[in-house]
PDB file of C-alpha atoms in Angstrom:
ATOM      1  CA  UNK A  10     131.086  28.300  11.753  1.00 71.00           C
ATOM      2  CA  UNK A  11     134.640  29.660  11.623  1.00 84.00           C
ATOM      3  CA  UNK A  12     133.764  31.540   8.416  1.00 85.00           C
ATOM      4  CA  UNK A  13     130.567  32.985   9.878  1.00 89.00           C
ATOM      5  CA  UNK A  14     132.618  34.614  12.602  1.00 90.00           C
ATOM      6  CA  UNK A  15     135.125  36.149  10.256  1.00 92.00           C
ATOM      7  CA  UNK A  16     134.764  39.553   8.632  1.00 94.00           C
ATOM      8  CA  UNK A  17     136.562  38.252   5.736  1.00 96.00           C
ATOM      9  CA  UNK A  18     137.649  34.829   4.679  1.00 96.00           C
ATOM     10  CA  UNK A  19     140.873  34.400   2.570  1.00 97.00           C
ATOM     11  CA  UNK A  20     140.883  31.043   0.580  1.00 97.00           C
ATOM     12  CA  UNK A  21     144.032  29.789  -0.956  1.00 96.00           C
ATOM     13  CA  UNK A  22     143.050  27.449  -3.819  1.00 97.00           C
ATOM     14  CA  UNK A  23     145.344  25.696  -6.268  1.00 95.00           C
ATOM     15  CA  UNK A  24     145.845  23.013  -8.974  1.00 92.00           C
ATOM     16  CA  UNK A  25     148.992  21.630 -10.394  1.00 83.00           C
ATOM     17  CA  UNK A  26     150.492  19.819 -13.423  1.00 82.00           C
ATOM     18  CA  UNK A  27     153.454  17.709 -14.133  1.00 80.00           C
ATOM     19  CA  UNK A  28     155.454  16.712 -17.149  1.00 79.00           C
ATOM     20  CA  UNK A  29     154.260  13.159 -17.040  1.00 73.00           C
ATOM     21  CA  UNK A  30     150.523  13.851 -17.381  1.00 72.00           C
ATOM     22  CA  UNK A  31     148.027  16.303 -18.413  1.00 75.00           C
ATOM     23  CA  UNK A  32     145.520  17.977 -16.175  1.00 82.00           C
ATOM     24  CA  UNK A  33     142.448  15.986 -16.184  1.00 80.00           C
ATOM     25  CA  UNK A  34     140.168  19.137 -15.866  1.00 87.00           C
ATOM     26  CA  UNK A  35     140.358  22.963 -15.505  1.00 92.00           C
ATOM     27  CA  UNK A  36     138.857  22.936 -12.123  1.00 94.00           C
ATOM     28  CA  UNK A  37     140.904  23.640  -9.009  1.00 95.00           C
ATOM     29  CA  UNK A  38     142.110  20.575  -6.934  1.00 94.00           C
ATOM     30  CA  UNK A  39     140.530  18.890  -3.788  1.00 93.00           C
ATOM     31  CA  UNK A  40     136.909  20.326  -4.390  1.00 94.00           C
ATOM     32  CA  UNK A  41     137.956  23.879  -4.044  1.00 96.00           C
ATOM     33  CA  UNK A  42     135.165  25.082  -6.125  1.00 97.00           C
ATOM     34  CA  UNK A  43     132.540  23.776  -3.585  1.00 97.00           C
ATOM     35  CA  UNK A  44     134.468  25.044  -0.715  1.00 96.00           C
ATOM     36  CA  UNK A  45     134.771  28.695  -2.253  1.00 98.00           C
ATOM     37  CA  UNK A  46     130.982  28.675  -2.829  1.00 97.00           C
ATOM     38  CA  UNK A  47     130.248  27.452   0.673  1.00 96.00           C
ATOM     39  CA  UNK A  48     132.507  30.090   2.439  1.00 97.00           C
ATOM     40  CA  UNK A  49     131.225  32.830   0.165  1.00 97.00           C
ATOM     41  CA  UNK A  50     127.664  32.158   1.172  1.00 96.00           C
ATOM     42  CA  UNK A  51     128.531  32.966   4.824  1.00 95.00           C
ATOM     43  CA  UNK A  52     131.028  35.928   4.756  1.00 96.00           C
ATOM     44  CA  UNK A  53     133.154  38.135   2.390  1.00 96.00           C
ATOM     45  CA  UNK A  54     135.519  35.836   0.547  1.00 97.00           C
ATOM     46  CA  UNK A  55     138.927  36.629  -1.114  1.00 97.00           C
ATOM     47  CA  UNK A  56     140.308  33.880  -3.333  1.00 98.00           C
ATOM     48  CA  UNK A  57     144.100  33.418  -3.779  1.00 98.00           C
ATOM     49  CA  UNK A  58     144.763  31.077  -6.927  1.00 97.00           C
ATOM     50  CA  UNK A  59     147.830  29.261  -7.680  1.00 96.00           C
ATOM     51  CA  UNK A  60     147.768  27.305 -10.916  1.00 94.00           C
ATOM     52  CA  UNK A  61     150.097  26.441 -13.843  1.00 92.00           C
ATOM     53  CA  UNK A  62     147.635  27.797 -16.405  1.00 92.00           C
ATOM     54  CA  UNK A  63     143.941  28.691 -16.882  1.00 93.00           C
ATOM     55  CA  UNK A  64     141.346  27.521 -14.507  1.00 95.00           C
ATOM     56  CA  UNK A  65     137.455  27.742 -14.150  1.00 96.00           C
ATOM     57  CA  UNK A  66     135.946  30.040 -11.813  1.00 98.00           C
ATOM     58  CA  UNK A  67     132.296  29.122 -11.449  1.00 97.00           C
ATOM     59  CA  UNK A  68     132.148  31.020  -8.128  1.00 98.00           C
ATOM     60  CA  UNK A  69     133.585  34.390  -9.581  1.00 97.00           C
ATOM     61  CA  UNK A  70     130.352  36.428  -8.952  1.00 96.00           C
ATOM     62  CA  UNK A  71     130.121  35.149  -5.365  1.00 97.00           C
ATOM     63  CA  UNK A  72     133.442  36.400  -4.060  1.00 98.00           C
ATOM     64  CA  UNK A  73     134.824  39.932  -3.204  1.00 97.00           C
ATOM     65  CA  UNK A  74     138.205  39.613  -4.907  1.00 97.00           C
ATOM     66  CA  UNK A  75     140.331  37.178  -6.886  1.00 98.00           C
ATOM     67  CA  UNK A  76     144.208  37.193  -7.092  1.00 97.00           C
ATOM     68  CA  UNK A  77     146.125  34.805  -9.329  1.00 96.00           C
ATOM     69  CA  UNK A  78     149.781  34.145  -8.851  1.00 93.00           C
ATOM     70  CA  UNK A  79     150.304  31.197 -11.141  1.00 92.00           C
ATOM     71  CA  UNK A  80     153.414  29.249  -9.793  1.00 88.00           C
ATOM     72  CA  UNK A  81     155.764  31.744  -7.959  1.00 88.00           C
ATOM     73  CA  UNK A  82     158.399  29.356  -6.649  1.00 90.00           C
ATOM     74  CA  UNK A  83     159.921  29.332  -3.065  1.00 94.00           C
ATOM     75  CA  UNK A  84     158.975  32.973  -2.404  1.00 93.00           C
ATOM     76  CA  UNK A  85     155.178  32.320  -3.046  1.00 95.00           C
ATOM     77  CA  UNK A  86     154.374  32.982   0.610  1.00 95.00           C
ATOM     78  CA  UNK A  87     156.313  36.251   0.642  1.00 96.00           C
ATOM     79  CA  UNK A  88     154.634  37.398  -2.594  1.00 95.00           C
ATOM     80  CA  UNK A  89     151.009  36.575  -1.245  1.00 97.00           C
ATOM     81  CA  UNK A  90     151.888  38.332   2.185  1.00 96.00           C
ATOM     82  CA  UNK A  91     152.970  41.631   0.398  1.00 96.00           C
ATOM     83  CA  UNK A  92     149.927  41.843  -1.802  1.00 96.00           C
ATOM     84  CA  UNK A  93     147.279  40.702   0.892  1.00 96.00           C
ATOM     85  CA  UNK A  94     148.513  43.224   3.355  1.00 95.00           C
ATOM     86  CA  UNK A  95     149.112  45.982   0.917  1.00 95.00           C
ATOM     87  CA  UNK A  96     152.744  46.346   1.091  1.00 96.00           C
ATOM     88  CA  UNK A  97     152.870  45.880  -2.731  1.00 95.00           C
ATOM     89  CA  UNK A  98     150.241  46.800  -5.317  1.00 97.00           C
ATOM     90  CA  UNK A  99     149.377  44.196  -7.855  1.00 96.00           C
ATOM     91  CA  UNK A 100     150.676  44.970 -11.373  1.00 96.00           C
ATOM     92  CA  UNK A 101     150.692  41.710 -13.280  1.00 95.00           C
ATOM     93  CA  UNK A 102     148.476  41.194 -16.336  1.00 97.00           C
ATOM     94  CA  UNK A 103     147.014  37.843 -17.479  1.00 97.00           C
ATOM     95  CA  UNK A 104     149.163  36.173 -20.190  1.00 95.00           C
ATOM     96  CA  UNK A 105     146.147  33.825 -20.812  1.00 94.00           C
ATOM     97  CA  UNK A 106     142.402  34.137 -21.062  1.00 94.00           C
ATOM     98  CA  UNK A 107     140.239  32.965 -18.050  1.00 96.00           C
ATOM     99  CA  UNK A 108     137.404  31.168 -19.752  1.00 95.00           C
ATOM    100  CA  UNK A 109     133.609  31.397 -18.629  1.00 94.00           C
ATOM    101  CA  UNK A 110     133.226  27.641 -18.929  1.00 93.00           C
ATOM    102  CA  UNK A 111     134.992  24.510 -20.337  1.00 89.00           C
ATOM    103  CA  UNK A 112     133.037  25.062 -23.488  1.00 87.00           C
ATOM    104  CA  UNK A 113     135.136  28.190 -23.993  1.00 86.00           C
ATOM    105  CA  UNK A 114     138.552  26.209 -24.512  1.00 84.00           C
ATOM    106  CA  UNK A 115     139.642  23.796 -27.079  1.00 77.00           C
ATOM    107  CA  UNK A 116     138.587  20.300 -26.095  1.00 73.00           C
ATOM    108  CA  UNK A 117     141.448  18.057 -25.225  1.00 67.00           C
ATOM    109  CA  UNK A 118     142.030  14.870 -27.238  1.00 67.00           C
ATOM    110  CA  UNK A 119     143.887  11.638 -26.730  1.00 72.00           C
ATOM    111  CA  UNK A 120     145.274  11.314 -30.292  1.00 75.00           C
ATOM    112  CA  UNK A 121     148.985  11.750 -30.826  1.00 76.00           C
ATOM    113  CA  UNK A 122     148.123  13.631 -34.045  1.00 80.00           C
ATOM    114  CA  UNK A 123     147.024  17.063 -32.961  1.00 74.00           C
ATOM    115  CA  UNK A 124     145.660  19.466 -35.602  1.00 78.00           C
ATOM    116  CA  UNK A 125     145.605  23.069 -34.645  1.00 79.00           C
ATOM    117  CA  UNK A 126     142.562  23.862 -36.881  1.00 82.00           C
ATOM    118  CA  UNK A 127     141.863  27.120 -35.008  1.00 83.00           C
ATOM    119  CA  UNK A 128     145.028  28.674 -36.378  1.00 86.00           C
ATOM    120  CA  UNK A 129     145.716  32.034 -34.744  1.00 88.00           C
ATOM    121  CA  UNK A 130     142.034  32.310 -33.761  1.00 89.00           C
ATOM    122  CA  UNK A 131     142.417  31.133 -30.119  1.00 86.00           C
ATOM    123  CA  UNK A 132     142.520  32.717 -26.677  1.00 86.00           C
ATOM    124  CA  UNK A 133     142.148  36.464 -26.892  1.00 89.00           C
ATOM    125  CA  UNK A 134     142.325  36.244 -30.747  1.00 91.00           C
ATOM    126  CA  UNK A 135     139.303  34.093 -31.186  1.00 88.00           C
ATOM    127  CA  UNK A 136     136.413  35.678 -32.978  1.00 85.00           C
ATOM    128  CA  UNK A 137     134.198  35.144 -29.947  1.00 88.00           C
ATOM    129  CA  UNK A 138     136.756  36.049 -27.357  1.00 88.00           C
ATOM    130  CA  UNK A 139     134.661  38.802 -25.585  1.00 89.00           C
ATOM    131  CA  UNK A 140     131.775  36.419 -25.042  1.00 91.00           C
ATOM    132  CA  UNK A 141     134.048  33.477 -24.135  1.00 90.00           C
ATOM    133  CA  UNK A 142     136.356  35.132 -21.506  1.00 95.00           C
ATOM    134  CA  UNK A 143     135.464  35.699 -17.858  1.00 96.00           C
ATOM    135  CA  UNK A 144     138.704  37.689 -17.567  1.00 97.00           C
ATOM    136  CA  UNK A 145     140.398  38.588 -20.874  1.00 94.00           C
ATOM    137  CA  UNK A 146     144.045  38.296 -21.874  1.00 95.00           C
ATOM    138  CA  UNK A 147     146.027  41.239 -20.462  1.00 96.00           C
ATOM    139  CA  UNK A 148     143.579  41.811 -17.699  1.00 97.00           C
ATOM    140  CA  UNK A 149     144.946  42.901 -14.345  1.00 97.00           C
ATOM    141  CA  UNK A 150     143.815  45.350 -11.586  1.00 97.00           C
ATOM    142  CA  UNK A 151     145.741  47.421  -9.077  1.00 97.00           C
ATOM    143  CA  UNK A 152     145.264  49.095  -5.731  1.00 98.00           C
ATOM    144  CA  UNK A 153     145.817  52.391  -7.452  1.00 98.00           C
ATOM    145  CA  UNK A 154     144.550  54.150 -10.560  1.00 98.00           C
ATOM    146  CA  UNK A 155     146.373  55.242 -13.707  1.00 98.00           C
ATOM    147  CA  UNK A 156     145.769  58.018 -16.315  1.00 98.00           C
ATOM    148  CA  UNK A 157     147.052  57.411 -19.782  1.00 97.00           C
ATOM    149  CA  UNK A 158     148.152  60.253 -22.030  1.00 96.00           C
ATOM    150  CA  UNK A 159     147.271  60.453 -25.772  1.00 96.00           C
ATOM    151  CA  UNK A 160     149.840  58.311 -27.723  1.00 94.00           C
ATOM    152  CA  UNK A 161     152.120  60.046 -30.233  1.00 96.00           C
ATOM    153  CA  UNK A 162     154.182  58.820 -33.093  1.00 95.00           C
ATOM    154  CA  UNK A 163     157.969  59.523 -32.645  1.00 95.00           C
ATOM    155  CA  UNK A 164     160.908  58.982 -34.993  1.00 94.00           C
ATOM    156  CA  UNK A 165     163.031  56.028 -34.664  1.00 92.00           C
ATOM    157  CA  UNK A 166     164.880  53.137 -36.597  1.00 92.00           C
ATOM    158  CA  UNK A 167     161.902  50.734 -36.405  1.00 92.00           C
ATOM    159  CA  UNK A 168     158.921  50.750 -38.716  1.00 92.00           C
ATOM    160  CA  UNK A 169     156.889  52.625 -36.213  1.00 93.00           C
ATOM    161  CA  UNK A 170     157.444  54.133 -32.645  1.00 95.00           C
ATOM    162  CA  UNK A 171     154.820  55.294 -30.270  1.00 95.00           C
ATOM    163  CA  UNK A 172     155.216  56.933 -26.982  1.00 96.00           C
ATOM    164  CA  UNK A 173     152.712  57.586 -24.224  1.00 97.00           C
ATOM    165  CA  UNK A 174     152.762  59.008 -20.674  1.00 97.00           C
ATOM    166  CA  UNK A 175     151.300  57.138 -17.709  1.00 98.00           C
ATOM    167  CA  UNK A 176     150.477  58.938 -14.397  1.00 98.00           C
ATOM    168  CA  UNK A 177     149.696  57.418 -11.050  1.00 98.00           C
ATOM    169  CA  UNK A 178     146.409  59.211 -10.246  1.00 98.00           C
ATOM    170  CA  UNK A 179     145.498  56.942  -7.338  1.00 97.00           C
ATOM    171  CA  UNK A 180     146.259  56.842  -3.827  1.00 95.00           C
ATOM    172  CA  UNK A 181     149.209  54.265  -3.347  1.00 97.00           C
ATOM    173  CA  UNK A 182     152.393  53.705  -5.293  1.00 98.00           C
ATOM    174  CA  UNK A 183     152.152  51.155  -8.059  1.00 98.00           C
ATOM    175  CA  UNK A 184     153.208  50.149 -11.517  1.00 98.00           C
ATOM    176  CA  UNK A 185     151.196  49.726 -14.722  1.00 98.00           C
ATOM    177  CA  UNK A 186     151.721  47.996 -18.019  1.00 97.00           C
ATOM    178  CA  UNK A 187     151.174  49.762 -21.373  1.00 97.00           C
ATOM    179  CA  UNK A 188     149.890  47.274 -23.965  1.00 96.00           C
ATOM    180  CA  UNK A 189     149.615  48.030 -27.640  1.00 95.00           C
ATOM    181  CA  UNK A 190     147.495  45.894 -30.005  1.00 94.00           C
ATOM    182  CA  UNK A 191     147.226  45.819 -33.850  1.00 91.00           C
ATOM    183  CA  UNK A 192     143.744  45.938 -35.129  1.00 91.00           C
ATOM    184  CA  UNK A 193     143.054  44.074 -38.420  1.00 90.00           C
ATOM    185  CA  UNK A 194     139.958  44.875 -40.703  1.00 89.00           C
ATOM    186  CA  UNK A 195     137.636  41.923 -41.059  1.00 86.00           C
ATOM    187  CA  UNK A 196     138.620  41.465 -44.846  1.00 91.00           C
ATOM    188  CA  UNK A 197     142.117  40.758 -43.817  1.00 90.00           C
ATOM    189  CA  UNK A 198     140.990  37.333 -42.326  1.00 89.00           C
ATOM    190  CA  UNK A 199     143.250  37.881 -39.408  1.00 91.00           C
ATOM    191  CA  UNK A 200     142.353  38.108 -35.589  1.00 92.00           C
ATOM    192  CA  UNK A 201     140.808  41.446 -34.764  1.00 88.00           C
ATOM    193  CA  UNK A 202     143.369  42.193 -32.282  1.00 90.00           C
ATOM    194  CA  UNK A 203     146.876  40.952 -31.928  1.00 94.00           C
ATOM    195  CA  UNK A 204     149.405  42.081 -29.130  1.00 95.00           C
ATOM    196  CA  UNK A 205     152.442  43.713 -30.615  1.00 94.00           C
ATOM    197  CA  UNK A 206     154.148  45.411 -27.694  1.00 95.00           C
ATOM    198  CA  UNK A 207     154.035  46.036 -23.893  1.00 97.00           C
ATOM    199  CA  UNK A 208     156.131  47.982 -21.492  1.00 96.00           C
ATOM    200  CA  UNK A 209     155.862  48.136 -17.648  1.00 97.00           C
ATOM    201  CA  UNK A 210     156.663  51.294 -15.700  1.00 98.00           C
ATOM    202  CA  UNK A 211     158.636  51.530 -12.669  1.00 98.00           C
ATOM    203  CA  UNK A 212     156.827  51.819  -9.299  1.00 97.00           C
ATOM    204  CA  UNK A 213     155.288  55.211  -9.664  1.00 98.00           C
ATOM    205  CA  UNK A 214     154.520  57.418  -6.585  1.00 98.00           C
ATOM    206  CA  UNK A 215     151.385  59.334  -6.204  1.00 97.00           C
ATOM    207  CA  UNK A 216     151.214  61.869  -9.035  1.00 97.00           C
ATOM    208  CA  UNK A 217     154.432  60.554 -10.622  1.00 98.00           C
ATOM    209  CA  UNK A 218     154.482  59.900 -14.191  1.00 98.00           C
ATOM    210  CA  UNK A 219     156.526  57.972 -16.775  1.00 98.00           C
ATOM    211  CA  UNK A 220     156.846  58.112 -20.520  1.00 97.00           C
ATOM    212  CA  UNK A 221     157.054  54.831 -22.327  1.00 97.00           C
ATOM    213  CA  UNK A 222     158.067  54.084 -25.826  1.00 96.00           C
ATOM    214  CA  UNK A 223     157.078  51.100 -27.991  1.00 95.00           C
ATOM    215  CA  UNK A 224     158.841  50.180 -31.230  1.00 94.00           C
ATOM    216  CA  UNK A 225     157.143  48.040 -33.965  1.00 91.00           C
TER     217      UNK A 225
END
């Protein structure tokens, strides 16, 4: 009844892990999936997720927004407050893939002998990554918009250096992350895309730009 009376419901859901034991599933703790779905059926819902790694989000298409903080330490409350109330624009990018289902991740085993038969073809590097991911590696939205200039090669001491300009074209200050991926042809028998560089801008005011350079 409380949720029905609210214009927006903010749900803080979490899961934890320890060094002494593995997580038993990728679901959020304490029946949070059912709670989120029930609240989202009555009003607009915003979900704040705290987790040590990837989680399943079967309610993703039922809610208005999702923010993921992972584990932020003793200033977790301050961090959530600044983002929820718009004092800070989100600028983080996922360091993992959020899967569509449990079938999209490597099945855990109980044997002490672990064979990494997938090699490099895991997470965003998997051949079926686009189909398996709900939110891909490197994903992250902002309260503002950014325009990327055309990258250009510059001279440097590294094998290759590339620069690009990023402009805050939105309505509020914010920061963005330039990501660079190497693309391999199929005959190379390597993952199609591999992250090889990233650089975060400073907080840019409206209309402000910054030129970033990546070395390879």
